[in-house]
Coordinates of C-alpha atoms in Angstrom, one line a residue:
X8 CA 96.3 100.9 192.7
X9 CA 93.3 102.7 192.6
X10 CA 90.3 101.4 191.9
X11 CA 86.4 102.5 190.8
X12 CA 83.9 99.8 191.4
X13 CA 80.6 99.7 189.6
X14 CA 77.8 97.2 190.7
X15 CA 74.7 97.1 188.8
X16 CA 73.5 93.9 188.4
X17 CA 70.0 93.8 189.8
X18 CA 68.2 96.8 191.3
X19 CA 70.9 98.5 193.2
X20 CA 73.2 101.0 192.0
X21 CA 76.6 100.4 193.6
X22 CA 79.9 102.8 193.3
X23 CA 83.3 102.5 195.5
X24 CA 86.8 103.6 195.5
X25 CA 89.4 101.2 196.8
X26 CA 93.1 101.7 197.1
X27 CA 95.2 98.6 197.4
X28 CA 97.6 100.5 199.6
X29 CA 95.0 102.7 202.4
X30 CA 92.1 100.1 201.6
X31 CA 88.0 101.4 201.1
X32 CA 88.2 105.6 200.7
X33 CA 84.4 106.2 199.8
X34 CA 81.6 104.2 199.0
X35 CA 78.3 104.9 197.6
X36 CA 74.9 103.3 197.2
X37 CA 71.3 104.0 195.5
X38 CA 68.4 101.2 196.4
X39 CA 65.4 100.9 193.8
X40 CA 63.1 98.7 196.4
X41 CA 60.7 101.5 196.6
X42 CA 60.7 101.7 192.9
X43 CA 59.9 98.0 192.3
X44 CA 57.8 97.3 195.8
X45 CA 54.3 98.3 194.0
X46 CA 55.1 95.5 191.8
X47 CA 55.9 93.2 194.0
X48 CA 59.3 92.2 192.5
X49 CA 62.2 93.6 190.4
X50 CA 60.9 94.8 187.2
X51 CA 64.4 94.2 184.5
X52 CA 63.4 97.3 181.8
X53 CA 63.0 99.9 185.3
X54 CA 66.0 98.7 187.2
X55 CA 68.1 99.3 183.9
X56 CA 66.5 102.7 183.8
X57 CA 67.0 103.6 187.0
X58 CA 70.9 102.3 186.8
X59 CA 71.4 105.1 183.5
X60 CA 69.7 107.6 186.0
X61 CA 71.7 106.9 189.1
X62 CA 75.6 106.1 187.7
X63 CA 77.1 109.4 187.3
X64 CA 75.7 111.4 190.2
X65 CA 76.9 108.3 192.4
X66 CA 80.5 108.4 191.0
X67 CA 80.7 112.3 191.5
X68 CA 79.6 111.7 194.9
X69 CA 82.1 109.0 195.8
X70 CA 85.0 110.7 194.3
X71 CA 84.5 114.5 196.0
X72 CA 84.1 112.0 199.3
X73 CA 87.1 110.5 198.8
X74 CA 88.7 113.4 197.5
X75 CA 90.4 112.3 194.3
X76 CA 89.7 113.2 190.6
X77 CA 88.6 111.1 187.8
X78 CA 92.8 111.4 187.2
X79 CA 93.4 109.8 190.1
X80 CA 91.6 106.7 188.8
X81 CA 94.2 103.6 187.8
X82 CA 91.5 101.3 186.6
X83 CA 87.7 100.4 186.6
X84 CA 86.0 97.3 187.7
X85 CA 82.9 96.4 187.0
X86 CA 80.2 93.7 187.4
X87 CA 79.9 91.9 184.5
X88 CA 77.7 89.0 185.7
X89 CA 75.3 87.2 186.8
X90 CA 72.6 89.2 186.9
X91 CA 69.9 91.0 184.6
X92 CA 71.3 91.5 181.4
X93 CA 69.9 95.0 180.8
X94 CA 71.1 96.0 184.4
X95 CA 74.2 95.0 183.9
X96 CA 75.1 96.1 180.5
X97 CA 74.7 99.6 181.8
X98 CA 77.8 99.1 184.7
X99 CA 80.1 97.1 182.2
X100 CA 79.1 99.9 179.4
X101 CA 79.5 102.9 181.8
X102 CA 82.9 101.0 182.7
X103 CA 84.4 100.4 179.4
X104 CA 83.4 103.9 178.1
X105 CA 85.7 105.5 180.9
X106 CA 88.5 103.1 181.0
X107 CA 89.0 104.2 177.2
X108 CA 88.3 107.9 177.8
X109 CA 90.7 107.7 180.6
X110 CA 93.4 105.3 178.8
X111 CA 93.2 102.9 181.9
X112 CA 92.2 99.1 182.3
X113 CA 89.1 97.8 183.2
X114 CA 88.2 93.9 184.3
X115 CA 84.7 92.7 185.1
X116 CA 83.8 90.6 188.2
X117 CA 81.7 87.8 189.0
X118 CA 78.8 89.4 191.4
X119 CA 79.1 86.0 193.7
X120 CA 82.9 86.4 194.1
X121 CA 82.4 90.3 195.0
X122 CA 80.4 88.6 198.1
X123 CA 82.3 86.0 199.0
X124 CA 85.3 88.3 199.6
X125 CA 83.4 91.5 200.9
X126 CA 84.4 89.9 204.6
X127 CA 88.1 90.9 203.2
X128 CA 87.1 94.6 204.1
X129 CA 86.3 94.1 207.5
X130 CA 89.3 94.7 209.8
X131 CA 89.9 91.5 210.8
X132 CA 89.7 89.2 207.0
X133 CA 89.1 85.3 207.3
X134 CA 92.5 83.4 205.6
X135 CA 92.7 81.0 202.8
X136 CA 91.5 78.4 202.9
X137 CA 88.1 78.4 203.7
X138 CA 84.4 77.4 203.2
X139 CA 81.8 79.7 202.1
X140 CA 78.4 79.8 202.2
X141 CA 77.2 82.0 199.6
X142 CA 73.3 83.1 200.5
X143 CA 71.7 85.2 198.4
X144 CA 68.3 85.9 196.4
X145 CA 69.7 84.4 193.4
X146 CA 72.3 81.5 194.9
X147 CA 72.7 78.9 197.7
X148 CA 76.3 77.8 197.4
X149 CA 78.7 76.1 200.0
X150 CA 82.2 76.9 198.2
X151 CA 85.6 75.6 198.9
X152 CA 88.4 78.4 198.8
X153 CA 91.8 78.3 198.7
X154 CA 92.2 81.9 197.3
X155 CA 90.9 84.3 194.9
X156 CA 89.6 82.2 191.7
X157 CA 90.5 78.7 193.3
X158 CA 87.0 77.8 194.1
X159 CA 85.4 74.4 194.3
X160 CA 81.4 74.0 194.3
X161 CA 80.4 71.5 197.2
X162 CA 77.2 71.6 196.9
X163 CA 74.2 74.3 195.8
X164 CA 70.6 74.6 195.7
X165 CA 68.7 72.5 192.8
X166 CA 65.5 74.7 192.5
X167 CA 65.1 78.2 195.1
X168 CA 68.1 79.7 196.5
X169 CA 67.4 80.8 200.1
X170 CA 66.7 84.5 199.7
X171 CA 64.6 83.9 197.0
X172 CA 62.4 81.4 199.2
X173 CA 62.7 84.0 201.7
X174 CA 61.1 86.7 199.1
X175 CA 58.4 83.8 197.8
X176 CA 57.4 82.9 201.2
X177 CA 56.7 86.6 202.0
X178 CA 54.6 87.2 198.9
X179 CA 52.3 84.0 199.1
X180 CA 51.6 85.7 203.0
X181 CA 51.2 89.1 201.6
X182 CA 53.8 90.8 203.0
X183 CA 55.6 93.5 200.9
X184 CA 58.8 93.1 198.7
X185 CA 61.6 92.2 199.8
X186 CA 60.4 89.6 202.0
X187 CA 63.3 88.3 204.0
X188 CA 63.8 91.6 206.2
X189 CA 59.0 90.9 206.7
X190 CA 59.7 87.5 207.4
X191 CA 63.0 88.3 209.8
X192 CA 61.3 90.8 211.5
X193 CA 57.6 88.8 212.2
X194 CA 59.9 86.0 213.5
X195 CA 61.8 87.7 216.3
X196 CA 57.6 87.6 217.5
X197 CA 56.9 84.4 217.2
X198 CA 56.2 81.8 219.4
X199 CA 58.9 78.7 218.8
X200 CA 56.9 75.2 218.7
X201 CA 53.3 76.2 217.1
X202 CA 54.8 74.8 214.2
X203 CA 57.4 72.6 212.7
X204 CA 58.5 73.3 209.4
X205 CA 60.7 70.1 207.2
X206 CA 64.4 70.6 206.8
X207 CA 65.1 69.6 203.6
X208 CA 66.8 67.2 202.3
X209 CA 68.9 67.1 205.8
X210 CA 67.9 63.4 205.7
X211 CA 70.1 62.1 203.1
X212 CA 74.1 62.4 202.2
X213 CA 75.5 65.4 199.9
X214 CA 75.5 69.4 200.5
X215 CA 73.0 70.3 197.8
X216 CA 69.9 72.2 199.3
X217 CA 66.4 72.7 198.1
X218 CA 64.1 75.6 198.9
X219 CA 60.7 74.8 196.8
X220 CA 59.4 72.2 199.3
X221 CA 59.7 74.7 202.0
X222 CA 57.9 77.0 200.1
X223 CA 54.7 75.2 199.6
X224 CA 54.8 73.6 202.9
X225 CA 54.4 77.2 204.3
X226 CA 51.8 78.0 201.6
X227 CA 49.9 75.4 202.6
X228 CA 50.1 76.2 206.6
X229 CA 49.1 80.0 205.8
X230 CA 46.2 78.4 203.5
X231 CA 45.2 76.3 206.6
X232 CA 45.1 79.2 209.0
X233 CA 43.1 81.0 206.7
X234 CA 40.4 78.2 206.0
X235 CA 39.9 78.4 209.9
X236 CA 40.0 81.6 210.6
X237 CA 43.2 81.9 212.4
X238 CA 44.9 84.3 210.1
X239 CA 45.8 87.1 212.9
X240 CA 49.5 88.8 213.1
X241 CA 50.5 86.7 215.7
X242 CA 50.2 83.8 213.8
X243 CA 51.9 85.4 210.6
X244 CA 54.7 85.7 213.2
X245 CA 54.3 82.0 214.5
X246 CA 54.6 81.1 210.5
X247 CA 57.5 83.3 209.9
X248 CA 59.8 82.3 212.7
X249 CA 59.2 77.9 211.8
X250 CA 60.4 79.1 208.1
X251 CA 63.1 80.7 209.3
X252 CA 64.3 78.4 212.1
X253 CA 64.0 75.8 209.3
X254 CA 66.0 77.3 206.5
X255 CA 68.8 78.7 209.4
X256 CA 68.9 74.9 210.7
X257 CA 68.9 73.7 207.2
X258 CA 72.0 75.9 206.2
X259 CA 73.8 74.8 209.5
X260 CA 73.6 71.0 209.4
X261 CA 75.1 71.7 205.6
X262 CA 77.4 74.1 206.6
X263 CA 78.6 71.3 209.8
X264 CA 78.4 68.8 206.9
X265 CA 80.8 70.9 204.3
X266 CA 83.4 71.9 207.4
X267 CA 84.0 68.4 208.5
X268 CA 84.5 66.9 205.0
X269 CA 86.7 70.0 204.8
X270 CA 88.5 69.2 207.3
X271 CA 88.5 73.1 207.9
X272 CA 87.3 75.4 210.5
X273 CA 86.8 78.8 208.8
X274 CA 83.7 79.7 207.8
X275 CA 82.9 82.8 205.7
X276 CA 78.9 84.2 205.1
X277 CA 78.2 85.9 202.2
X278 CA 75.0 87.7 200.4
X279 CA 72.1 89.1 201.5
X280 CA 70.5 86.6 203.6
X281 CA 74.1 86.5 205.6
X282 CA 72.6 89.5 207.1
X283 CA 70.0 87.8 209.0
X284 CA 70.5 88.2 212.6
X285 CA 69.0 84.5 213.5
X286 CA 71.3 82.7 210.9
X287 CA 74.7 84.8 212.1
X288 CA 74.2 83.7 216.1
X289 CA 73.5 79.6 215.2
X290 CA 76.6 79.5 213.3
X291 CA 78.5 81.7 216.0
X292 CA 77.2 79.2 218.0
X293 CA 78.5 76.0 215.9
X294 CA 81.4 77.0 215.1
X295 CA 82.5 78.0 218.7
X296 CA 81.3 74.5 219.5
X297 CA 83.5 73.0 216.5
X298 CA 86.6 75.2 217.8
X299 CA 86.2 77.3 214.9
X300 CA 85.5 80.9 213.6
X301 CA 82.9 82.5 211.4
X302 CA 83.5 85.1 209.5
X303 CA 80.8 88.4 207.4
X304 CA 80.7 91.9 206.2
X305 CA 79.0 94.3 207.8
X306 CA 75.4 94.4 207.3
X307 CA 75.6 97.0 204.1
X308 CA 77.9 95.3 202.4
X309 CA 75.8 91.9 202.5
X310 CA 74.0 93.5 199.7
X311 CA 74.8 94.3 196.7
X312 CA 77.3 97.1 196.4
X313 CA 80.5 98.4 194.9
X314 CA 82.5 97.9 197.5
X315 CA 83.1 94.0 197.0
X316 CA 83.6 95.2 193.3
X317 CA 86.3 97.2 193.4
X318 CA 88.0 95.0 196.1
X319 CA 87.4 91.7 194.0
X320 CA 88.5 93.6 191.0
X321 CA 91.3 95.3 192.6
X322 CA 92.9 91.8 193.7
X323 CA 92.1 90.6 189.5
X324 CA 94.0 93.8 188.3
X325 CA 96.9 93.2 190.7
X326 CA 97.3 89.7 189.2
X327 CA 97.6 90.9 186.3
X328 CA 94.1 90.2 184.6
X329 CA 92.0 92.7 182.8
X330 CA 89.8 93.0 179.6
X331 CA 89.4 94.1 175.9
X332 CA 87.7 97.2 175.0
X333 CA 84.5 94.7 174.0
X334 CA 81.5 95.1 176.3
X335 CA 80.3 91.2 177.6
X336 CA 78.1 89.8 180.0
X337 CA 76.6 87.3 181.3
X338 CA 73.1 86.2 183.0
X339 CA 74.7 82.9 184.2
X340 CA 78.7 82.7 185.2
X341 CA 79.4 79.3 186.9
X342 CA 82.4 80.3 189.6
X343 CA 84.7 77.4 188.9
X344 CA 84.7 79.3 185.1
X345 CA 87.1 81.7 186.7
X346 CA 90.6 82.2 186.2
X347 CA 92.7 81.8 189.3
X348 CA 95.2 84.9 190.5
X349 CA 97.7 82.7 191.5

């Protein structure tokens, strides 16, 4: 089966072809950070804009790549949540308008299960069952998986999700959108031990993380520097690496935590922040120690893109799952909401 993949639900246009049979042909992929950097953020109403701008030249391109015609196409899947509504309305509409001109099927996918199975592209896939630690601007999640749509939450963040801490932190240092490649890249200068950052709620049983706390702590070391004058580079770097060693060492003693109640070794990454160098070599690391294996995309498809789309949605479509000619979705989509493919 051949499948387009549309992902549009934040500020990255995403398009990919994927064949069930001879696996990823072409993939394709527009980033608006320099649109939204001079604001500091994602502004919804551009992104949306930008998605209308970028959707058809991106599918052109990915199909002369792969070089098939829109004929060729069996079915279309497309994000249809979470995410900003506006962004995503343009993917599942886009979606749904072809699927009828073309007289083909079309299915929409949860953006958090198109990351937790992008590691299915890489050459060598992780095998049900798993754990999965979903890290990501909008979601801190350690999931159990036994296979596509059998998921159970284990625990999650209960305020900031990791990347977006990541993004927060940067901003209240003044360091430019996105901040978690600023704040990766001012750690790998910094000098370990100047300062020691909390790891919370490490100190008490459960796997749900919080981010805020963090957050201000760091504020309020940067606010301290200032006040006395020490507000050079080298300390931003000194700042950056303690909020990064303790978010990484946060995520690990969960991630230990979630593997040993488990009783499973296999651990799967996924989401942006899974591409961060520091937090991929300490769980290497652990789960050598543990006897186990951990497993991640490749860096550019940590990020949002269609690849993960069209695979998630190819492995829906197979099962035989697909939907109406309405156009839905949704800003929030809890994971254990979806159907299985069993």
């Amino acid at each position: 089966m051949l499948v387009l993949g549309l992902e549009t639900s934040c500020d990255e246009t995403g398009v990919a072809l994927y064949d069930s049979e001879q696996g990823l042909l072409a993939d394709a992929l527009f980033s608006q950070i320099d649109l939204h950097r001079v604001y500091g953020g994602v502004v919804p109403e551009l992104a949306s804009r930008d998605h209308v701008k970028r959707m058809l030249p991106l599918i052109r391109q990915v199909l002369h790549e792969a070089g098939r015609l829109p004929a060729d196409i069996e079915a279309i899947a497309y994000t249809a949540g979470p995410g900003l509504v506006g962004a995503l309305l343009v993917g599942a509409s886009c979606a749904q308008a072809m699927a009828f001109a073309w007289g083909v099927p079309a299915v929409g996918v949860h953006h958090m299960e198109g990351h937790l199975l992008a590691p299915m592209l890489e050459e060598h896939p992780p095998v049900f069952p798993f754990v999965a630690l979903l890290v990501s601007g909008g979601h801190t999640q350690l999931v159990r998986v036994e296979g596509v749509g059998q998921y159970q939450l284990l625990g999650e963040s209960v305020d900031d999700a990791a990347g977006e801490a990541f993004d927060k932190t940067a901003k209240l240092m003044g360091l430019r959108y996105p901040g978690g490649p600023e704040i990766a890249a001012l750690a790998e200068r910094g000098r370990p031990g100047r300062f020691t950052f909390p790891r919370p709620m490490t100190d008490r049983p459960g796997l749900d993380f919080s981010f805020s706390g963090l957050k201000t702590f760091t504020l309020n070391t940067w606010q301290q520097c200032r006040a006395s004058g020490d507000d050079g580079e080298q300390t931003r770097c000194d700042i950056a690496l303690a909020f990064q060693q303790a978010v990484v060492e946060t995520l690990l003693i969960k991630c230990r935590r979630a593997l040993k109640q488990t009783g499973l070794q296999s651990l799967v990454i996924a989401g942006g922040v899974s591409a961060n160098r520091s937090l991929r070599q300490a769980l290497e690391k652990m789960l050598g120690e543990l006897g186990g294996k951990v497993f991640y995309a490749r860096p550019r498809f940590c990020t949002d893109n269609g690849a993960m789309i069209a695979y998630a949605g190819c492995q829906r479509l197979l099962a035989g799952q697909h939907d109406g000619p309405e156009i839905s979705v949704r800003a929030r989509w809890p994971m254990d909401e979806l159907p299985s493919c069993e």
